[in-house]
Short mmCIF file of C-alpha atoms in Angstrom, two decimals:
data_model
loop_
_atom_site.label_atom_id
_atom_site.label_comp_id
_atom_site.label_asym_id
_atom_site.label_seq_id
_atom_site.Cartn_x
_atom_site.Cartn_y
_atom_site.Cartn_z
CA UNK Q 1 46.23 30.70 97.25
CA UNK Q 2 46.40 28.07 94.46
CA UNK Q 3 44.49 28.18 91.22
CA UNK Q 4 41.38 26.16 90.44
CA UNK Q 5 43.37 23.42 88.59
CA UNK Q 6 46.14 23.00 91.11
CA UNK Q 7 46.15 20.02 93.36
CA UNK Q 8 45.76 20.65 97.05
CA UNK Q 9 49.40 19.90 97.59
CA UNK Q 10 50.39 22.50 94.98
CA UNK Q 11 52.32 21.99 91.74
CA UNK Q 12 54.56 18.98 91.67
CA UNK Q 13 58.24 19.54 92.39
CA UNK Q 14 57.42 23.20 92.98
CA UNK Q 15 57.02 23.91 89.24
CA UNK Q 16 55.35 27.25 88.70
CA UNK Q 17 52.00 27.35 86.94
CA UNK Q 18 51.36 23.53 87.14
CA UNK Q 19 51.34 20.96 84.32
CA UNK Q 20 48.09 22.15 82.81
CA UNK Q 21 49.67 25.13 81.10
CA UNK Q 22 51.95 22.87 79.03
CA UNK Q 23 49.01 21.10 77.18
CA UNK Q 24 46.67 24.03 77.05
CA UNK Q 25 47.47 24.55 73.31
CA UNK Q 26 46.40 21.01 72.22
CA UNK Q 27 43.16 20.74 74.13
CA UNK Q 28 40.09 20.78 71.84
CA UNK Q 29 36.87 22.25 72.96
CA UNK Q 30 33.60 20.37 72.75
CA UNK Q 31 32.40 22.05 69.53
CA UNK Q 32 35.56 21.03 67.67
CA UNK Q 33 35.24 17.39 68.72
CA UNK Q 34 31.63 17.23 67.62
CA UNK Q 35 32.42 18.77 64.26
CA UNK Q 36 35.29 16.37 63.58
CA UNK Q 37 34.69 13.65 60.86
CA UNK Q 38 35.97 10.20 61.82
CA UNK Q 39 37.06 7.73 59.09
CA UNK Q 40 38.61 4.30 59.63
CA UNK Q 41 40.64 2.87 56.72
CA UNK Q 42 40.36 -0.78 55.68
CA UNK Q 43 43.26 -3.22 55.83
CA UNK Q 44 43.90 -2.89 52.10
CA UNK Q 45 43.84 0.90 52.31
CA UNK Q 46 46.27 0.88 55.22
CA UNK Q 47 48.64 -1.47 53.30
CA UNK Q 48 48.64 0.67 50.18
CA UNK Q 49 47.50 0.33 46.56
CA UNK Q 50 50.45 -1.84 45.38
CA UNK Q 51 49.86 -4.69 47.86
CA UNK Q 52 48.53 -8.07 46.39
CA UNK Q 53 45.88 -9.75 48.54
CA UNK Q 54 46.98 -12.97 50.27
CA UNK Q 55 43.72 -14.79 49.38
CA UNK Q 56 42.29 -14.51 45.91
CA UNK Q 57 38.64 -13.91 45.35
CA UNK Q 58 36.76 -17.18 44.64
CA UNK Q 59 34.50 -17.05 41.64
CA UNK Q 60 31.18 -18.86 41.51
CA UNK Q 61 32.44 -21.85 39.51
CA UNK Q 62 35.33 -22.30 41.95
CA UNK Q 63 32.97 -22.42 44.88
CA UNK Q 64 31.66 -25.71 43.37
CA UNK Q 65 35.07 -27.41 43.78
CA UNK Q 66 33.76 -30.11 46.16
CA UNK Q 67 31.05 -31.18 43.71
CA UNK Q 68 33.51 -31.26 40.83
CA UNK Q 69 35.81 -33.56 42.76
CA UNK Q 70 32.95 -35.93 43.53
CA UNK Q 71 31.90 -36.02 39.86
CA UNK Q 72 35.49 -36.62 38.79
CA UNK Q 73 35.82 -39.48 41.31
CA UNK Q 74 32.64 -41.13 40.00
CA UNK Q 75 33.91 -40.87 36.44
CA UNK Q 76 37.21 -42.50 37.42
CA UNK Q 77 35.39 -45.38 39.12
CA UNK Q 78 33.16 -45.94 36.08
CA UNK Q 79 36.19 -45.86 33.79
CA UNK Q 80 38.08 -48.37 35.96
CA UNK Q 81 35.08 -50.71 36.12
CA UNK Q 82 34.59 -50.56 32.36
CA UNK Q 83 38.27 -51.31 31.79
CA UNK Q 84 38.13 -54.31 34.12
CA UNK Q 85 35.07 -55.71 32.31
CA UNK Q 86 36.70 -55.22 28.92
CA UNK Q 87 39.92 -56.90 30.03
CA UNK Q 88 37.96 -59.80 31.50
CA UNK Q 89 36.24 -60.39 28.16
CA UNK Q 90 39.26 -59.83 25.94
CA UNK Q 91 41.94 -61.16 28.30
CA UNK Q 92 44.55 -63.01 26.24
CA UNK Q 93 45.15 -65.57 29.01
CA UNK Q 94 41.75 -67.17 29.39
CA UNK Q 95 41.13 -69.80 32.03
CA UNK Q 96 41.62 -73.21 30.41
CA UNK Q 97 38.39 -75.11 29.85
CA UNK Q 98 37.96 -78.40 31.72
CA UNK Q 99 38.59 -81.47 29.55
CA UNK Q 100 35.58 -82.71 27.68
CA UNK Q 101 33.91 -85.92 28.77
CA UNK Q 102 35.13 -88.82 26.66
CA UNK Q 103 32.74 -91.48 25.37
CA UNK Q 104 33.03 -94.99 26.72
CA UNK Q 105 35.05 -97.49 24.69
CA UNK Q 106 34.04 -101.07 25.38
CA UNK Q 107 34.76 -104.60 24.25
CA UNK Q 108 32.89 -107.80 25.10
CA UNK Q 109 34.57 -111.16 24.48
CA UNK Q 110 32.53 -114.38 24.89
CA UNK Q 111 34.44 -117.40 26.18
CA UNK Q 112 33.28 -120.73 24.74
CA UNK Q 113 33.59 -123.89 26.88
CA UNK Q 114 35.71 -126.76 25.71
CA UNK Q 115 33.00 -129.33 26.51
CA UNK Q 116 29.68 -129.58 28.29
CA UNK Q 117 28.96 -126.99 30.96
CA UNK Q 118 29.15 -128.58 34.46
CA UNK Q 119 26.03 -128.36 36.60
CA UNK Q 120 24.93 -128.96 40.16
CA UNK Q 121 23.84 -126.98 43.19
CA UNK Q 122 25.29 -123.51 43.65
CA UNK Q 123 27.01 -124.58 46.87
CA UNK Q 124 28.76 -127.55 45.25
CA UNK Q 125 29.73 -125.58 42.18
CA UNK Q 126 31.28 -122.73 44.17
CA UNK Q 127 33.06 -125.14 46.51
CA UNK Q 128 34.76 -126.97 43.63
CA UNK Q 129 35.60 -123.91 41.52
CA UNK Q 130 38.54 -121.45 41.53
CA UNK Q 131 36.12 -119.04 43.26
CA UNK Q 132 35.88 -121.22 46.38
CA UNK Q 133 37.82 -118.71 48.47
CA UNK Q 134 36.41 -115.56 46.90
CA UNK Q 135 34.52 -113.13 49.08
CA UNK Q 136 30.81 -112.63 48.69
CA UNK Q 137 29.29 -109.48 47.23
CA UNK Q 138 30.55 -105.99 48.05
CA UNK Q 139 32.92 -107.44 50.67
CA UNK Q 140 35.07 -108.63 47.78
CA UNK Q 141 35.62 -105.07 46.49
CA UNK Q 142 38.28 -103.82 48.88
CA UNK Q 143 39.94 -100.41 48.91
CA UNK Q 144 43.75 -100.54 48.73
CA UNK Q 145 46.16 -98.62 50.92
CA UNK Q 146 46.56 -95.13 49.50
CA UNK Q 147 49.13 -92.35 49.69
CA UNK Q 148 48.78 -88.75 48.63
CA UNK Q 149 49.97 -87.54 45.22
CA UNK Q 150 51.37 -84.20 44.14
CA UNK Q 151 47.94 -82.62 43.74
CA UNK Q 152 45.51 -84.88 45.63
CA UNK Q 153 45.27 -85.71 49.31
CA UNK Q 154 44.72 -89.12 50.87
CA UNK Q 155 41.08 -88.31 51.50
CA UNK Q 156 40.45 -87.32 47.88
CA UNK Q 157 41.99 -90.56 46.61
CA UNK Q 158 39.88 -92.60 49.03
CA UNK Q 159 36.80 -90.74 47.76
CA UNK Q 160 37.69 -91.61 44.17
CA UNK Q 161 38.15 -95.29 45.05
CA UNK Q 162 34.88 -95.32 46.97
CA UNK Q 163 32.96 -93.92 44.00
CA UNK Q 164 34.53 -96.52 41.72
CA UNK Q 165 33.59 -99.26 44.22
CA UNK Q 166 29.99 -98.03 44.28
CA UNK Q 167 29.92 -98.25 40.49
CA UNK Q 168 31.24 -101.82 40.49
CA UNK Q 169 28.72 -102.88 43.13
CA UNK Q 170 25.76 -101.33 41.35
CA UNK Q 171 26.78 -102.53 37.89
CA UNK Q 172 27.97 -106.05 38.79
CA UNK Q 173 26.25 -107.14 42.01
CA UNK Q 174 22.84 -105.48 42.21
CA UNK Q 175 20.29 -108.24 41.48
CA UNK Q 176 17.87 -105.73 39.95
CA UNK Q 177 20.42 -104.47 37.43
CA UNK Q 178 21.70 -108.00 36.73
CA UNK Q 179 18.25 -109.22 35.67
CA UNK Q 180 17.23 -106.30 33.44
CA UNK Q 181 15.56 -104.14 36.09
CA UNK Q 182 16.01 -100.49 36.99
CA UNK Q 183 19.46 -98.98 36.47
CA UNK Q 184 18.71 -95.59 38.00
CA UNK Q 185 21.11 -96.03 40.97
CA UNK Q 186 23.89 -96.79 38.47
CA UNK Q 187 22.95 -93.89 36.21
CA UNK Q 188 23.25 -91.44 39.11
CA UNK Q 189 26.96 -92.28 39.39
CA UNK Q 190 27.78 -91.27 35.81
CA UNK Q 191 29.11 -87.91 34.73
CA UNK Q 192 26.32 -85.94 33.07
CA UNK Q 193 28.31 -85.84 29.84
CA UNK Q 194 27.93 -89.63 29.46
CA UNK Q 195 24.24 -89.93 30.24
CA UNK Q 196 23.09 -89.71 26.61
CA UNK Q 197 25.48 -92.49 25.58
CA UNK Q 198 24.39 -94.61 28.54
CA UNK Q 199 20.68 -94.19 27.75
CA UNK Q 200 21.26 -94.95 24.06
CA UNK Q 201 23.27 -98.07 24.90
CA UNK Q 202 20.51 -99.52 27.04
CA UNK Q 203 17.65 -98.50 24.74
CA UNK Q 204 19.31 -99.48 21.44
CA UNK Q 205 22.41 -101.58 22.15
CA UNK Q 206 24.88 -102.15 19.32
CA UNK Q 207 28.06 -104.16 19.11
CA UNK Q 208 30.11 -101.21 17.85
CA UNK Q 209 32.46 -100.59 20.78
CA UNK Q 210 30.47 -97.64 22.12
CA UNK Q 211 26.82 -98.54 22.51
CA UNK Q 212 26.84 -101.99 24.10
CA UNK Q 213 24.79 -102.24 27.28
CA UNK Q 214 27.25 -104.84 28.56
CA UNK Q 215 30.00 -102.24 28.36
CA UNK Q 216 28.34 -100.39 31.23
CA UNK Q 217 27.11 -103.28 33.40
CA UNK Q 218 26.75 -107.02 33.76
CA UNK Q 219 23.31 -107.92 32.52
CA UNK Q 220 21.56 -111.25 31.86
CA UNK Q 221 18.58 -111.65 29.59
CA UNK Q 222 15.68 -112.08 32.07
CA UNK Q 223 13.74 -114.11 29.51
CA UNK Q 224 16.41 -116.79 29.48
CA UNK Q 225 18.39 -116.53 32.71
CA UNK Q 226 17.62 -116.55 36.42
CA UNK Q 227 20.02 -116.12 39.33
CA UNK Q 228 20.32 -119.41 41.19
CA UNK Q 229 22.17 -117.70 44.05
CA UNK Q 230 22.36 -113.99 44.83
CA UNK Q 231 25.67 -114.43 46.65
CA UNK Q 232 28.05 -113.46 43.86
CA UNK Q 233 31.70 -114.40 44.42
CA UNK Q 234 34.11 -111.49 43.87
CA UNK Q 235 37.87 -111.08 43.69
CA UNK Q 236 40.11 -108.39 42.20
CA UNK Q 237 41.98 -105.14 42.71
CA UNK Q 238 41.43 -101.39 42.68
CA UNK Q 239 44.15 -98.81 42.14
CA UNK Q 240 44.32 -95.04 41.71
CA UNK Q 241 46.85 -92.78 40.00
CA UNK Q 242 47.08 -89.08 39.24
CA UNK Q 243 46.08 -88.52 35.64
CA UNK Q 244 46.63 -84.74 35.68
CA UNK Q 245 46.71 -81.97 38.31
CA UNK Q 246 42.90 -81.92 38.11
CA UNK Q 247 41.97 -85.57 37.60
CA UNK Q 248 42.50 -89.05 38.98
CA UNK Q 249 42.34 -92.37 37.14
CA UNK Q 250 40.99 -95.43 38.93
CA UNK Q 251 41.64 -98.87 37.44
CA UNK Q 252 39.51 -101.87 38.40
CA UNK Q 253 40.28 -105.50 37.52
CA UNK Q 254 37.69 -107.85 39.04
CA UNK Q 255 36.33 -111.33 38.48
CA UNK Q 256 32.68 -112.01 39.31
CA UNK Q 257 31.26 -115.53 39.46
CA UNK Q 258 27.47 -116.02 39.23
CA UNK Q 259 25.32 -119.10 39.75
CA UNK Q 260 22.52 -119.18 37.16
CA UNK Q 261 19.87 -121.52 35.78
CA UNK Q 262 17.51 -121.36 32.79
CA UNK Q 263 14.40 -119.25 33.06
CA UNK Q 264 11.05 -120.93 32.32
CA UNK Q 265 10.72 -121.23 28.54
CA UNK Q 266 14.45 -120.86 27.90
CA UNK Q 267 14.71 -124.54 26.89
CA UNK Q 268 12.91 -123.87 23.62
CA UNK Q 269 15.20 -120.94 22.84
CA UNK Q 270 18.24 -123.11 23.47
CA UNK Q 271 16.81 -125.95 21.38
CA UNK Q 272 16.92 -123.75 18.30
CA UNK Q 273 20.72 -123.60 18.58
CA UNK Q 274 23.25 -126.36 18.16
CA UNK Q 275 24.22 -126.23 21.84
CA UNK Q 276 22.31 -129.17 23.28
CA UNK Q 277 19.67 -129.31 25.96
CA UNK Q 278 20.14 -127.85 29.42
CA UNK Q 279 19.98 -130.19 32.41
CA UNK Q 280 16.66 -129.57 34.17
CA UNK Q 281 16.96 -128.01 37.64
CA UNK Q 282 20.76 -127.81 37.59
CA UNK Q 283 22.62 -124.59 38.17
CA UNK Q 284 25.81 -123.56 36.41
CA UNK Q 285 28.46 -120.90 36.96
CA UNK Q 286 29.12 -117.89 34.77
CA UNK Q 287 32.47 -116.19 35.17
CA UNK Q 288 32.84 -112.53 34.18
CA UNK Q 289 36.08 -110.62 34.27
CA UNK Q 290 35.80 -106.83 34.03
CA UNK Q 291 38.73 -104.49 33.46
CA UNK Q 292 37.67 -100.87 33.71
CA UNK Q 293 39.23 -97.42 33.71
CA UNK Q 294 37.52 -94.49 35.37
CA UNK Q 295 38.31 -90.78 35.36
CA UNK Q 296 37.35 -88.50 38.26
CA UNK Q 297 37.86 -84.74 38.26
CA UNK Q 298 37.66 -82.53 41.31
CA UNK Q 299 34.01 -81.75 40.61
CA UNK Q 300 33.27 -85.47 40.30
CA UNK Q 301 34.69 -86.07 43.77
CA UNK Q 302 32.27 -83.49 45.14
CA UNK Q 303 29.26 -84.70 43.12
CA UNK Q 304 30.02 -88.43 43.68
CA UNK Q 305 30.23 -89.12 39.95
CA UNK Q 306 32.73 -90.57 37.50
CA UNK Q 307 33.48 -91.10 33.83
CA UNK Q 308 33.79 -94.63 32.49
CA UNK Q 309 36.62 -94.41 29.96
CA UNK Q 310 37.20 -98.06 29.02
CA UNK Q 311 35.50 -101.36 29.71
CA UNK Q 312 36.73 -104.79 28.70
CA UNK Q 313 34.52 -107.74 29.59
CA UNK Q 314 35.22 -111.46 29.14
CA UNK Q 315 32.43 -113.85 30.03
CA UNK Q 316 31.86 -117.58 29.76
CA UNK Q 317 30.56 -120.08 29.13
CA UNK Q 318 28.97 -118.37 26.10
CA UNK Q 319 28.58 -119.38 22.49
CA UNK Q 320 30.75 -117.39 20.10
CA UNK Q 321 27.69 -116.36 18.13
CA UNK Q 322 25.94 -115.16 21.27
CA UNK Q 323 24.84 -111.57 20.83
CA UNK Q 324 26.32 -109.82 23.85
CA UNK Q 325 25.62 -106.16 23.14
CA UNK Q 326 22.28 -106.12 24.96
CA UNK Q 327 22.86 -108.81 27.63
CA UNK Q 328 24.86 -111.94 28.40
CA UNK Q 329 23.33 -115.22 27.14
CA UNK Q 330 25.22 -117.95 28.98
CA UNK Q 331 25.21 -121.65 28.21
CA UNK Q 332 23.57 -123.68 30.96
CA UNK Q 333 24.46 -126.98 32.59
CA UNK Q 334 24.63 -129.79 30.04
CA UNK Q 335 25.03 -127.49 27.01
CA UNK Q 336 28.10 -127.00 24.86
CA UNK Q 337 29.41 -124.55 22.29
CA UNK Q 338 29.10 -127.06 19.46
CA UNK Q 339 30.68 -126.11 16.18
CA UNK Q 340 30.18 -122.43 16.80
CA UNK Q 341 33.11 -120.34 15.67
CA UNK Q 342 33.80 -116.60 15.68
CA UNK Q 343 32.14 -114.67 12.91
CA UNK Q 344 34.28 -113.50 10.04
CA UNK Q 345 35.92 -110.11 10.38
CA UNK Q 346 35.94 -107.63 7.52
CA UNK Q 347 38.93 -105.27 7.85
CA UNK Q 348 37.36 -102.93 5.26
CA UNK Q 349 34.23 -102.32 7.36
CA UNK Q 350 34.92 -99.08 9.16
CA UNK Q 351 31.51 -98.84 10.78
CA UNK Q 352 32.58 -101.24 13.54
CA UNK Q 353 34.93 -99.91 16.20
CA UNK Q 354 35.95 -103.42 17.28
CA UNK Q 355 35.49 -106.77 15.53
CA UNK Q 356 33.62 -109.66 17.07
CA UNK Q 357 36.02 -111.69 19.17
CA UNK Q 358 35.69 -115.06 20.85
CA UNK Q 359 37.93 -116.96 23.21
CA UNK Q 360 37.99 -120.37 24.83
CA UNK Q 361 37.15 -120.87 28.48
CA UNK Q 362 40.04 -122.79 30.03
CA UNK Q 363 39.06 -126.13 31.58
CA UNK Q 364 40.75 -125.08 34.82
CA UNK Q 365 38.24 -122.24 35.10
CA UNK Q 366 35.29 -124.62 35.12
CA UNK Q 367 34.05 -126.18 38.38
CA UNK Q 368 34.51 -129.87 39.08
CA UNK Q 369 31.09 -131.06 40.26
CA UNK Q 370 30.96 -133.42 43.20
CA UNK Q 371 28.62 -135.69 41.27
CA UNK Q 372 28.88 -136.33 37.54
CA UNK Q 373 26.06 -135.07 35.36
CA UNK Q 374 23.88 -137.78 33.85
#
């Protein structure tokens, strides 16, 4: 009979006593197990006292590393911004300033007739004058063929020429401006840097080469002169050239021919001069040649403005003593220049930018009336 711990089939391999007797000495009873004290060592304790931890303990100030990085980044941005502002103010290579607006330089030369001023109807006078084939009004101010330059396109050059044409039309052909009326449309075409000079020239004209009203526009004294025909004959040329990488120069050389007659009451004013009496009811021609130089920067092309740099005007028939700073005072049909001669010029007077000049109107420039004046 087998023991209580033997399996029913008996001890394996016929071993006497079974396998239980071999481990009987290491089996602990229940009281020993309950009395045993269990202790589990930490990782550091199991590794030993001489082992250095792989991760160091983070102190409180190190746990704020993310905030410190943010503060440091903000400080760097502020420093970079301050440096950029400082360098912008103290940069040794400053952007060059645009050229200053130059004042207008002008000259007005009266042309005295060689004899009596021819008279007649405007149609007859124009038909028998050198202006017979001139175009009428703005149609006579034509834009030339253009080609691009190194720094300006075709369109920019056309814009410059168009602005210059507008100036010529408003200053030489507008009946309101010609007879002493409003000049606001003309003023709007000027660079703002020349507006003070323009206003001063029209309010207080002086024959000093800078402040003559006739340097800016063709203007007749409305108290003495009336337009006999508003169809002004025009002929001339426009041209454009690159003045600098940022500016264009437009040159205009035009001849304008006007038909005029005395205004009511002008006879008495003429009688006080040694120029003879005007023929009643007859018209006469006044020829004005204007040579002008304009400057247009890139901003002027956008704003539709220009600078008038130089203006040279020759007009006749006028008496040499005719004051032409404020307006043109032409001689009318039947009048003559008489013994009038240019005023003396003092080379020591430095207050005048240009001396008074006077020329003679060539006989070929005067119309040949169909009917002689009686």
